[in-house]
MMTF fields as JSON, N, C-alpha, C and O atoms, coordinates in Angstrom:
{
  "mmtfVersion": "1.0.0",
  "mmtfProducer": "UNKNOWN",
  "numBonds": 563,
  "numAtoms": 564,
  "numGroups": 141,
  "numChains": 1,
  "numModels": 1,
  "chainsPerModel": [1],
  "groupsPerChain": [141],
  "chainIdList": ["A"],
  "bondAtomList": [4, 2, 8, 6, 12, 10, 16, 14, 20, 18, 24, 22, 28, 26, 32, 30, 36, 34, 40, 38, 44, 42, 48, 46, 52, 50, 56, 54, 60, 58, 64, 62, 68, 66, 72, 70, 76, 74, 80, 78, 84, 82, 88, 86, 92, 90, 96, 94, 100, 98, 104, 102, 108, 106, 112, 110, 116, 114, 120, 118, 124, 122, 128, 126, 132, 130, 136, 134, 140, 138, 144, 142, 148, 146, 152, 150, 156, 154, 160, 158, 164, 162, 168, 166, 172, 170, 176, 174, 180, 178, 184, 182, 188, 186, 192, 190, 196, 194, 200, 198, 204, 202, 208, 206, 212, 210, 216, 214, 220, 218, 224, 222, 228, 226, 232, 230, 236, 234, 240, 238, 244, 242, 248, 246, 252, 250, 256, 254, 260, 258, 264, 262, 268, 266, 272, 270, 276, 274, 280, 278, 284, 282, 288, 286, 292, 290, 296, 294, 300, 298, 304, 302, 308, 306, 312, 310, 316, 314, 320, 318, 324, 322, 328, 326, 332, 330, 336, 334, 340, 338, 344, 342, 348, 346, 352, 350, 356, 354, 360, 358, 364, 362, 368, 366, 372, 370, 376, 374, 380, 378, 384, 382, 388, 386, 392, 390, 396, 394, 400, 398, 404, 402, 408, 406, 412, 410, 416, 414, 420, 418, 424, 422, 428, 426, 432, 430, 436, 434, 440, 438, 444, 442, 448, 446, 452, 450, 456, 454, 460, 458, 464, 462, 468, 466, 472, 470, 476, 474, 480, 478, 484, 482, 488, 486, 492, 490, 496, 494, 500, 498, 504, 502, 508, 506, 512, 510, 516, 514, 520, 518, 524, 522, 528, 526, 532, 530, 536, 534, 540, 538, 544, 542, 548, 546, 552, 550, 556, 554, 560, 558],
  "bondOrderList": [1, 1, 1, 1, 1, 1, 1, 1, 1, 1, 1, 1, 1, 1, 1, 1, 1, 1, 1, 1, 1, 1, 1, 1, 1, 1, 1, 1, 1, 1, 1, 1, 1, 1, 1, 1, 1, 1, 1, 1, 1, 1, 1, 1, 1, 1, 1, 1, 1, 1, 1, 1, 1, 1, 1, 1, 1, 1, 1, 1, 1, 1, 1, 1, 1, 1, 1, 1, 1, 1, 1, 1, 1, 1, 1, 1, 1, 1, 1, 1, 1, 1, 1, 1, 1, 1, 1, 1, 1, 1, 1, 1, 1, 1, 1, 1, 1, 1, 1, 1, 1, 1, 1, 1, 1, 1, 1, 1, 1, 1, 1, 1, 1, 1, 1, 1, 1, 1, 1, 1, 1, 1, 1, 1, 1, 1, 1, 1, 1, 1, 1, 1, 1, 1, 1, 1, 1, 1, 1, 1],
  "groupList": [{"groupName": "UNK", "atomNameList": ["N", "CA", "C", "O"], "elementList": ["N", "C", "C", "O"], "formalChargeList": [0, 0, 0, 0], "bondAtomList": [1, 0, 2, 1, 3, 2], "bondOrderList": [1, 1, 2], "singleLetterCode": "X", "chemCompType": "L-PEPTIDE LINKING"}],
  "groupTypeList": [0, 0, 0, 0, 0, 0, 0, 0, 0, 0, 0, 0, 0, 0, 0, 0, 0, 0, 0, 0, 0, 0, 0, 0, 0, 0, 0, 0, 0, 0, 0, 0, 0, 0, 0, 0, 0, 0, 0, 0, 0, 0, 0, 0, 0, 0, 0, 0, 0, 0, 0, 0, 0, 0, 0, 0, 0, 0, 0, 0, 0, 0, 0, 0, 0, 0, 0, 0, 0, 0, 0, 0, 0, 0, 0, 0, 0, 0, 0, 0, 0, 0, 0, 0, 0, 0, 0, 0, 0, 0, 0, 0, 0, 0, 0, 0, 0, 0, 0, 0, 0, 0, 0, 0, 0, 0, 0, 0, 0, 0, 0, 0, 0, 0, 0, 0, 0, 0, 0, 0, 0, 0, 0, 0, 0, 0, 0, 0, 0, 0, 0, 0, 0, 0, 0, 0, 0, 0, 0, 0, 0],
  "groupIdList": [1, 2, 3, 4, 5, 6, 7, 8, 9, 10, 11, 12, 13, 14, 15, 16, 17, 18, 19, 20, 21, 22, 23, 24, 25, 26, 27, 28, 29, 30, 31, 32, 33, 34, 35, 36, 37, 38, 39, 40, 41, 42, 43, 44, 45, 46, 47, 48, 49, 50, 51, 52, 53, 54, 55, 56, 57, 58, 59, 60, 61, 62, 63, 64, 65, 66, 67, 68, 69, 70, 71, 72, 73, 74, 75, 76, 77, 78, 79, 80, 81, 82, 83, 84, 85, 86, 87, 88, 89, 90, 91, 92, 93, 94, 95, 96, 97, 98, 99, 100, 101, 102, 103, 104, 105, 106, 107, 108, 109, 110, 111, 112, 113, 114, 115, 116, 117, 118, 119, 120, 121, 122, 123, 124, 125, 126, 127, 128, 129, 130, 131, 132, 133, 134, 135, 136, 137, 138, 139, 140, 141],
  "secStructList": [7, 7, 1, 4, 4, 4, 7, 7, 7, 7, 2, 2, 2, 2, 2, 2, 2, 6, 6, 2, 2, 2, 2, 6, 6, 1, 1, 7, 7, 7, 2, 2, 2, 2, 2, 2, 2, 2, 2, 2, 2, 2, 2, 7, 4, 4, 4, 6, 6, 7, 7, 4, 4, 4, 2, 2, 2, 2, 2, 2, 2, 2, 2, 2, 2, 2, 2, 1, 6, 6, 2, 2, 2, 2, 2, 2, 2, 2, 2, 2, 2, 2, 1, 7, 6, 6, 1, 6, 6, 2, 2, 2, 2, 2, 2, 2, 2, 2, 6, 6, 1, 1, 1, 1, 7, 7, 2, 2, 2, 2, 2, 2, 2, 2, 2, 2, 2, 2, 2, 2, 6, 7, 7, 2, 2, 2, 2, 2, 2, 2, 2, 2, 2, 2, 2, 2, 2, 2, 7, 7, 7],
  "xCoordList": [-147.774, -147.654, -146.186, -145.53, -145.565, -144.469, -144.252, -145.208, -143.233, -142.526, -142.136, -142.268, -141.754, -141.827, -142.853, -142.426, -143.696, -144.867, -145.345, -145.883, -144.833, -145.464, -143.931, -143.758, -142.935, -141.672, -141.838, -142.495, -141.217, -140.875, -139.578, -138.739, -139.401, -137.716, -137.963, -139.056, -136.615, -136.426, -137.594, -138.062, -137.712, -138.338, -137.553, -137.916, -136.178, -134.632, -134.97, -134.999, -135.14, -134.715, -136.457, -136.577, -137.72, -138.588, -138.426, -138.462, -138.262, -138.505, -137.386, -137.862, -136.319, -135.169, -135.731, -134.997, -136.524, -137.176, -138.146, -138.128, -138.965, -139.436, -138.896, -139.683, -137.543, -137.369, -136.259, -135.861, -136.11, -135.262, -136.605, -136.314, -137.65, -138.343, -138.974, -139.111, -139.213, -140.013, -138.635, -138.845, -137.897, -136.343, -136.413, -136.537, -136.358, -135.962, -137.427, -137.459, -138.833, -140.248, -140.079, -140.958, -139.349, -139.435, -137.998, -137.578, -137.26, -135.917, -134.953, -133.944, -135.051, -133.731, -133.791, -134.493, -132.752, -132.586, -131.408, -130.242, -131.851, -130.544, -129.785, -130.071, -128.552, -127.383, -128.382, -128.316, -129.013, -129.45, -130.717, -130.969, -131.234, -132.199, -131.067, -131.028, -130.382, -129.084, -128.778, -128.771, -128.481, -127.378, -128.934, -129.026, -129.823, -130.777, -131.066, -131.048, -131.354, -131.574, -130.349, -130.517, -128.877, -127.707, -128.237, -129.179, -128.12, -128.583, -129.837, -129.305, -131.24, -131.7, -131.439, -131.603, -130.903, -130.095, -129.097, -129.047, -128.501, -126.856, -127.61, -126.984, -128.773, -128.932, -130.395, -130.474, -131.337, -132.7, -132.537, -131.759, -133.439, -132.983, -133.624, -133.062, -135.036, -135.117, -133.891, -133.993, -133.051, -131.788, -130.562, -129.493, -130.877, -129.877, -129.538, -130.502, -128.714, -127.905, -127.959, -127.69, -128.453, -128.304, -127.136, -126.741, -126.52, -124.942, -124.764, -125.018, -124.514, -124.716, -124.022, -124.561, -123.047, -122.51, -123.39, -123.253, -124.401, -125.533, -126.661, -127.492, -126.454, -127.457, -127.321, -128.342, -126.406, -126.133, -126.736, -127.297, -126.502, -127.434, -128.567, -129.145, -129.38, -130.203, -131.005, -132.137, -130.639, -131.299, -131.099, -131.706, -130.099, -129.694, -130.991, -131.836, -131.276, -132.213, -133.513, -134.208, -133.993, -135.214, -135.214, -135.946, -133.93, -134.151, -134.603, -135.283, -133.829, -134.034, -135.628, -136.204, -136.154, -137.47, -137.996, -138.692, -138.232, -138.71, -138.849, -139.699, -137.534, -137.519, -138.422, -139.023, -138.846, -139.655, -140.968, -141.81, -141.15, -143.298, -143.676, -143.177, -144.665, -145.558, -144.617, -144.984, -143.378, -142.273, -142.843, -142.39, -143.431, -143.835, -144.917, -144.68, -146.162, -146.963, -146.134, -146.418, -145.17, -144.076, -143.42, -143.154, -143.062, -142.224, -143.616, -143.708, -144.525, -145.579, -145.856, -145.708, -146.203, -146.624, -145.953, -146.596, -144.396, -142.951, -143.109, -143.147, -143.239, -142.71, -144.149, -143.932, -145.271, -147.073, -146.237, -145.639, -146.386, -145.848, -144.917, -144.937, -144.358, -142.951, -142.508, -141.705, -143.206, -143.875, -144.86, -145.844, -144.747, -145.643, -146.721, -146.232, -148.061, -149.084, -148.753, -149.328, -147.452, -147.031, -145.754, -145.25, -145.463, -144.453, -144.617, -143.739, -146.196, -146.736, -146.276, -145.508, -147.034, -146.869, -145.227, -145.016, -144.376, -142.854, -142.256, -141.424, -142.665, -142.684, -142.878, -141.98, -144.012, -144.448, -143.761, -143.561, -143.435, -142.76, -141.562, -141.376, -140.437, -139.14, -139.318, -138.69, -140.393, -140.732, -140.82, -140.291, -141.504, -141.75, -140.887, -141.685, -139.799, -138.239, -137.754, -137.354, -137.241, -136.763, -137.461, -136.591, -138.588, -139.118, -139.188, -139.336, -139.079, -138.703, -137.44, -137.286, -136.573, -135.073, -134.38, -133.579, -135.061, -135.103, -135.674, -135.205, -136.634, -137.287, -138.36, -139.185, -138.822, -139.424, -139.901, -139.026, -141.133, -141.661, -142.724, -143.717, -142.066, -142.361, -143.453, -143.549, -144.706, -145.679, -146.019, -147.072, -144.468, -144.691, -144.319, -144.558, -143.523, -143.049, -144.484, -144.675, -145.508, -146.461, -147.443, -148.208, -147.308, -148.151, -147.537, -148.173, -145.979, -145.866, -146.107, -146.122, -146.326, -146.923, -148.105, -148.173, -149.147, -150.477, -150.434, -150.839, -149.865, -149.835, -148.965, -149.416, -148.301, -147.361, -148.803, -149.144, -149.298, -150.448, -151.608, -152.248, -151.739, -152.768, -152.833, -153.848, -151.601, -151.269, -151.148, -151.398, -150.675, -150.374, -151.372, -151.758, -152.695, -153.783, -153.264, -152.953, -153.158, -152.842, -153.784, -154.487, -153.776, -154.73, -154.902, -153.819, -156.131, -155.727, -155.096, -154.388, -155.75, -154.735, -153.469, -152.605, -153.436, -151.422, -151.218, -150.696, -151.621, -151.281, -150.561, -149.505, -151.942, -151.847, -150.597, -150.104, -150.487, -149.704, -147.974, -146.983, -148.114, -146.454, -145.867, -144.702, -147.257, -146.663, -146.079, -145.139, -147.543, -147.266, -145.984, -145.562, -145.558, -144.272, -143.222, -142.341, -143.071, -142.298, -142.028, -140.895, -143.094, -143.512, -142.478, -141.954, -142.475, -142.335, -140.658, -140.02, -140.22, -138.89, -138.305, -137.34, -138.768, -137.788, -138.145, -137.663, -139.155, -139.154, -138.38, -137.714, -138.326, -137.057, -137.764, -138.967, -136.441, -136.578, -137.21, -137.491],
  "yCoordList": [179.43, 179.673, 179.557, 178.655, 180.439, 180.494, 178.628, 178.096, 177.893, 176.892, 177.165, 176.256, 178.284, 178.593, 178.987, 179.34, 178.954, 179.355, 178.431, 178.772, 177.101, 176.083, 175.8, 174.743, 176.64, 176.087, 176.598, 177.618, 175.848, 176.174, 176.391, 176.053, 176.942, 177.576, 177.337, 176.997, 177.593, 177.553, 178.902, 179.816, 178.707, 180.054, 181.36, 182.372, 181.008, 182.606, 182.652, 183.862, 182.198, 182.434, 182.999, 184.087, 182.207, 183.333, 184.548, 185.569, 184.763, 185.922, 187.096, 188.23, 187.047, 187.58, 187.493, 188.253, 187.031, 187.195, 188.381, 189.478, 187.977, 189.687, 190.775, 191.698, 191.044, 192.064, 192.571, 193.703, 191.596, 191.858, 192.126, 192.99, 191.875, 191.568, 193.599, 194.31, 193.996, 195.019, 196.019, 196.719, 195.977, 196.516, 196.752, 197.898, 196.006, 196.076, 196.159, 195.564, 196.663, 196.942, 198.337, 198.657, 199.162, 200.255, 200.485, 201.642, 199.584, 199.191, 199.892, 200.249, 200.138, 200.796, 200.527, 200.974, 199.583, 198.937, 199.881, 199.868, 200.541, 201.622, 200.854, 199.828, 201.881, 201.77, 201.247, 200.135, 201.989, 201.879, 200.427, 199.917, 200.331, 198.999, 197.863, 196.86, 198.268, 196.6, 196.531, 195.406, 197.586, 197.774, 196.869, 195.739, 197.831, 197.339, 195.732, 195.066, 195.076, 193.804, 192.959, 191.922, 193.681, 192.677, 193.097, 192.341, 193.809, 194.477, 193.085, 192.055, 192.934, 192.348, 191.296, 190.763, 190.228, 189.073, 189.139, 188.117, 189.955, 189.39, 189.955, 190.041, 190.297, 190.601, 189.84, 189.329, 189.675, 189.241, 187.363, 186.527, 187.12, 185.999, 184.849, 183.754, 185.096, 184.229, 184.234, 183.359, 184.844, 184.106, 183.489, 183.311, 183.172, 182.969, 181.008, 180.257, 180.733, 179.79, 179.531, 178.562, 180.876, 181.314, 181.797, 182.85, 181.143, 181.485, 182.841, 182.819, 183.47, 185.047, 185.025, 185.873, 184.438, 184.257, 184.242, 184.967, 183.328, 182.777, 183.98, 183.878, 185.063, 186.34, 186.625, 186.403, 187.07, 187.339, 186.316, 186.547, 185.266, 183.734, 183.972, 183.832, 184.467, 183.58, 185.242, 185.022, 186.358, 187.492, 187.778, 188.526, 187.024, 186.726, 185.876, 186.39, 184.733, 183.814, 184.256, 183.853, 185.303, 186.481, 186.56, 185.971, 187.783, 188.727, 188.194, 188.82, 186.586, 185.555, 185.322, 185.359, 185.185, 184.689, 186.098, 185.828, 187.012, 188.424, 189.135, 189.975, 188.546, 189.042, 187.865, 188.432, 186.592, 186.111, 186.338, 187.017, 185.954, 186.348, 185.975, 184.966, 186.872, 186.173, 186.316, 185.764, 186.991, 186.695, 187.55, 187.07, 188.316, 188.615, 187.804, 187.175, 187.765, 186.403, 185.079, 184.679, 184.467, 183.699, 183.751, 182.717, 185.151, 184.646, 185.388, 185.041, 186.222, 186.053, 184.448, 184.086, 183.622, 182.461, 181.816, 181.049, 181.589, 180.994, 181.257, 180.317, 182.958, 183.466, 182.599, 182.026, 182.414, 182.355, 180.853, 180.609, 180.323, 178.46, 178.135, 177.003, 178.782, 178.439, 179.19, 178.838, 179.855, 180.552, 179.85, 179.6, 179.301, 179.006, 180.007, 181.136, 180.014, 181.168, 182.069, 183.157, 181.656, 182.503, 183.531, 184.255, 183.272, 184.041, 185.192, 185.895, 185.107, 185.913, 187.626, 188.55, 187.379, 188.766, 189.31, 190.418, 188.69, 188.627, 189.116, 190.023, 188.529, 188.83, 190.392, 191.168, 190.745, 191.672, 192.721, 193.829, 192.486, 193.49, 194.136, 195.32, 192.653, 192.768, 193.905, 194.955, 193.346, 194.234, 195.782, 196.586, 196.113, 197.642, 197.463, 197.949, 197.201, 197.864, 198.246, 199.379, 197.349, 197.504, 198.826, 199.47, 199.357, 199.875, 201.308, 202.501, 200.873, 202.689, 202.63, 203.209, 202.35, 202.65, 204.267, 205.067, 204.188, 204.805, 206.506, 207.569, 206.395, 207.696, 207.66, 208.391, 207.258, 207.44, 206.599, 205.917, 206.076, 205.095, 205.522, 206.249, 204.731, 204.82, 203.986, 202.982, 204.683, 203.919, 202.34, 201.714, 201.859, 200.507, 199.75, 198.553, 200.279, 200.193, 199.596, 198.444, 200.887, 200.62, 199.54, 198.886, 199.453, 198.261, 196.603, 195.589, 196.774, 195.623, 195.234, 194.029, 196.227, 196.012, 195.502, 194.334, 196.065, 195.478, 193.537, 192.381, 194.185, 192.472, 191.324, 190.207, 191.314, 191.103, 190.33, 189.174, 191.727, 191.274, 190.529, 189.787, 191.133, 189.991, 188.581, 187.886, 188.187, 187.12, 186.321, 185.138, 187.376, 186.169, 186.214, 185.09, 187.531, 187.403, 187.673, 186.891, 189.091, 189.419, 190.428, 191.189, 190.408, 191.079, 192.503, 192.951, 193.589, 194.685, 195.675, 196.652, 194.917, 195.589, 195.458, 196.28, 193.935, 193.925, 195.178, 196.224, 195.06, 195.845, 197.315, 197.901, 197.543, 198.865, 199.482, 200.589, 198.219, 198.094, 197.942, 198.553, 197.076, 197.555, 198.29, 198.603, 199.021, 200.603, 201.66, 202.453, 201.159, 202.618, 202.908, 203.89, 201.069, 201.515, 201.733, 202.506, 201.241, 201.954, 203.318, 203.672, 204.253, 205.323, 206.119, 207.233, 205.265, 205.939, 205.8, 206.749, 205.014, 204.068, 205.208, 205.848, 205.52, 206.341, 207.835, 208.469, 208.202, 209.609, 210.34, 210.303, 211.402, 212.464, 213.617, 213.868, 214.41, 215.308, 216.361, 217.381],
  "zCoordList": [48.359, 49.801, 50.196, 49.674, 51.127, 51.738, 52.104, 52.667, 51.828, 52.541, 54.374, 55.194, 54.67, 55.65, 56.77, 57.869, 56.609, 57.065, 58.554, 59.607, 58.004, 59.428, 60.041, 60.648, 59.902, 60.324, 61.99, 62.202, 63.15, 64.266, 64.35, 63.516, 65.326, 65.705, 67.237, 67.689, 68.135, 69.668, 70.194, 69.517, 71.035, 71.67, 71.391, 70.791, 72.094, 72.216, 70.511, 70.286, 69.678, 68.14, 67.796, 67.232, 68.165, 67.939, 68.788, 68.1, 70.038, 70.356, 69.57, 69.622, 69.022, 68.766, 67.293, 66.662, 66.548, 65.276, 65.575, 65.018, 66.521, 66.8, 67.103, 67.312, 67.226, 68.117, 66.281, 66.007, 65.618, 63.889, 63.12, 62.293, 63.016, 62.427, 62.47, 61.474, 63.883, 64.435, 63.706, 62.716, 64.063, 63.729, 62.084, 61.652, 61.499, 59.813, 59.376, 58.298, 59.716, 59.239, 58.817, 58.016, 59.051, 58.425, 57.452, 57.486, 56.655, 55.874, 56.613, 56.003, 57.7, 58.598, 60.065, 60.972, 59.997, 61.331, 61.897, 61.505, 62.704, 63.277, 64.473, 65.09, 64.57, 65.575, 66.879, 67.401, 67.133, 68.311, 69.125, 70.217, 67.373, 67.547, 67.705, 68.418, 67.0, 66.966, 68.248, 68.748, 69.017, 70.275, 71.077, 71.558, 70.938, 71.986, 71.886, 72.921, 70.525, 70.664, 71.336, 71.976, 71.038, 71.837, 73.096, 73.334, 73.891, 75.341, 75.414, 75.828, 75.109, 75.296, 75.207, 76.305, 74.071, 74.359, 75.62, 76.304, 75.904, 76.784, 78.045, 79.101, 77.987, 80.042, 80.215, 81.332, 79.56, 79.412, 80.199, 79.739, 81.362, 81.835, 80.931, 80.922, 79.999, 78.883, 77.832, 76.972, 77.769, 76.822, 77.404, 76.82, 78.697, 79.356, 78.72, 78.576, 78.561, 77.735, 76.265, 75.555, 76.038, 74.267, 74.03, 74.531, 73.31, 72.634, 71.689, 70.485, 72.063, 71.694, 70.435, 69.724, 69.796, 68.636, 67.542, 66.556, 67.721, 67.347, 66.896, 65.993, 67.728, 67.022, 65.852, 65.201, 65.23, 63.708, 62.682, 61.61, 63.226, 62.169, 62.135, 61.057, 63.429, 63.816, 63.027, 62.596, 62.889, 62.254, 60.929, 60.163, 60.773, 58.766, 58.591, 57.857, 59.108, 59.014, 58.822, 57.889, 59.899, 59.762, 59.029, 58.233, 58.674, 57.642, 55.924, 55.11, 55.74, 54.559, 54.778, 53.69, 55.431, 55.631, 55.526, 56.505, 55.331, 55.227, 54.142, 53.848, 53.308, 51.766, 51.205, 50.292, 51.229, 50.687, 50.032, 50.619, 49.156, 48.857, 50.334, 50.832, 51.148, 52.085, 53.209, 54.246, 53.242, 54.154, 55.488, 56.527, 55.631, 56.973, 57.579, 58.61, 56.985, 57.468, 58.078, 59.207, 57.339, 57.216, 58.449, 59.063, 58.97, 60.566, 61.418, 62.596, 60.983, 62.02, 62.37, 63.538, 61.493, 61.89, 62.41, 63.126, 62.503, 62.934, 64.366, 65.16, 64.896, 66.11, 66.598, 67.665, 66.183, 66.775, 67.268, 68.316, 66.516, 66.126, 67.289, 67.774, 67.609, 67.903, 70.227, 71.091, 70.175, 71.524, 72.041, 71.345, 73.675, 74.602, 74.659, 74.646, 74.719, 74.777, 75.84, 75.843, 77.258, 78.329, 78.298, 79.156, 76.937, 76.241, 74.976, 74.476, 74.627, 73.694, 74.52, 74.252, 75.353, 76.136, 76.057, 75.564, 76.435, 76.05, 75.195, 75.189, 74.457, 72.464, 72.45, 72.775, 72.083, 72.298, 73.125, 72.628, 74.19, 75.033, 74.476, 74.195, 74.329, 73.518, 72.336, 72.197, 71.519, 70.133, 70.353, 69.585, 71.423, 71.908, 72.577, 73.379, 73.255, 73.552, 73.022, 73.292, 71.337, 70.212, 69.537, 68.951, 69.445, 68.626, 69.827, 69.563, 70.701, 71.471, 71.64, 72.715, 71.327, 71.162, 70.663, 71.147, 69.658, 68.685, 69.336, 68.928, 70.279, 70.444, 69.59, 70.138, 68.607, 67.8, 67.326, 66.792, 67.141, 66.326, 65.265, 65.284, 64.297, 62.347, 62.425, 63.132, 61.271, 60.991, 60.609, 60.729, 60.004, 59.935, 60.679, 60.521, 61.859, 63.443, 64.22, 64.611, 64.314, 64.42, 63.903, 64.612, 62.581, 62.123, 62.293, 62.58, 61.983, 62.709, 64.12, 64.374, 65.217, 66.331, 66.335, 66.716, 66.001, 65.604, 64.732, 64.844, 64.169, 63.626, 64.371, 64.116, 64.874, 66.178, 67.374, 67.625, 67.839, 68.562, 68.461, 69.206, 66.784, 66.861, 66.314, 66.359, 65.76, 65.578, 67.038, 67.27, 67.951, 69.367, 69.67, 69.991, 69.847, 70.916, 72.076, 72.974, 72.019, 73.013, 73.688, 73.023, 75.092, 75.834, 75.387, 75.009, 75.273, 75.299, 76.088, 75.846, 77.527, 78.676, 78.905, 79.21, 78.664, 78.935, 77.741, 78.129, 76.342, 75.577, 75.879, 75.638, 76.631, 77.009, 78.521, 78.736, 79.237, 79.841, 79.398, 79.797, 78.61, 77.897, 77.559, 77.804, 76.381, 75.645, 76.496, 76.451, 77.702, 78.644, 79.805, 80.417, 79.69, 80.798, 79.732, 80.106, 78.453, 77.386, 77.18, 76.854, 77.361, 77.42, 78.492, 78.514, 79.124, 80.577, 80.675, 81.129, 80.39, 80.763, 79.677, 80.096, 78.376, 77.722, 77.231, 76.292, 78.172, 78.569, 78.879, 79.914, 77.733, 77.876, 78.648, 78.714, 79.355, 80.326, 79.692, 80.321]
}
């Protein structure tokens, strides 16, 4: 079994594990997912007295926990562990920002979404409610 598995982290460091985690699920974390997760750290009022220096660690750290045996279970259970149940929804959201960045979302984009959700238990409606203002927010003309 992963050593990592029952580890907790700060909240800013799980949610920012989801948003690296959703990012590097398909082995290509693009220009644009990176830009978007700084954008979400430096304006998002949940990171507000998170030391922005601190992003690069704190997604090396992910990314180490990811290459492991078991390494996605591993920060699924970290981000579950480590999140108030009023921040699941959050999570989640961040993740589908990150993952419509792009214009495009990749099948394992997708599946880490699903597993994302159902590790937190998340509603199907909020569900459906996130995707769809995602949808909307980066609708091209």
């Amino acid at each position: 079994m992963n050593e990592t598995a029952d580890k907790t982290i700060s909240t800013q460091d799980a949610l920012i594990y989801a948003m690296v985690t959703l990012s590097a699920s398909d082995r290509q974390m693009t220009d644009r997912e990176l830009r978007k997760i700084g954008e979400v750290v430096g304006s998002m009022p949940i990171f507000a007295g998170f030391d922005d220096g601190r992003l690069i660690d704190v997604a090396e750290e992910c990314g180490r926990i990811v290459a492991e045996d078991d390494g996605l279970h591993a920060v699924l259970a970290t981000i579950a562990a480590s999140l108030p149940k009023r921040l699941h929804e959050t999570a989640y959201a961040l993740a589908v920002e990150v993952a419509a960045a792009d214009f495009h979302v990749e099948q394992e984009e997708l599946r880490f979404l699903q597993l994302l959700r159902d590790v937190l238990d998340i509603d199907p409606l909020a569900v459906a409610a996130i995707e769809h203002s995602a949808r909307v927010r980066y609708r091209r003309a």
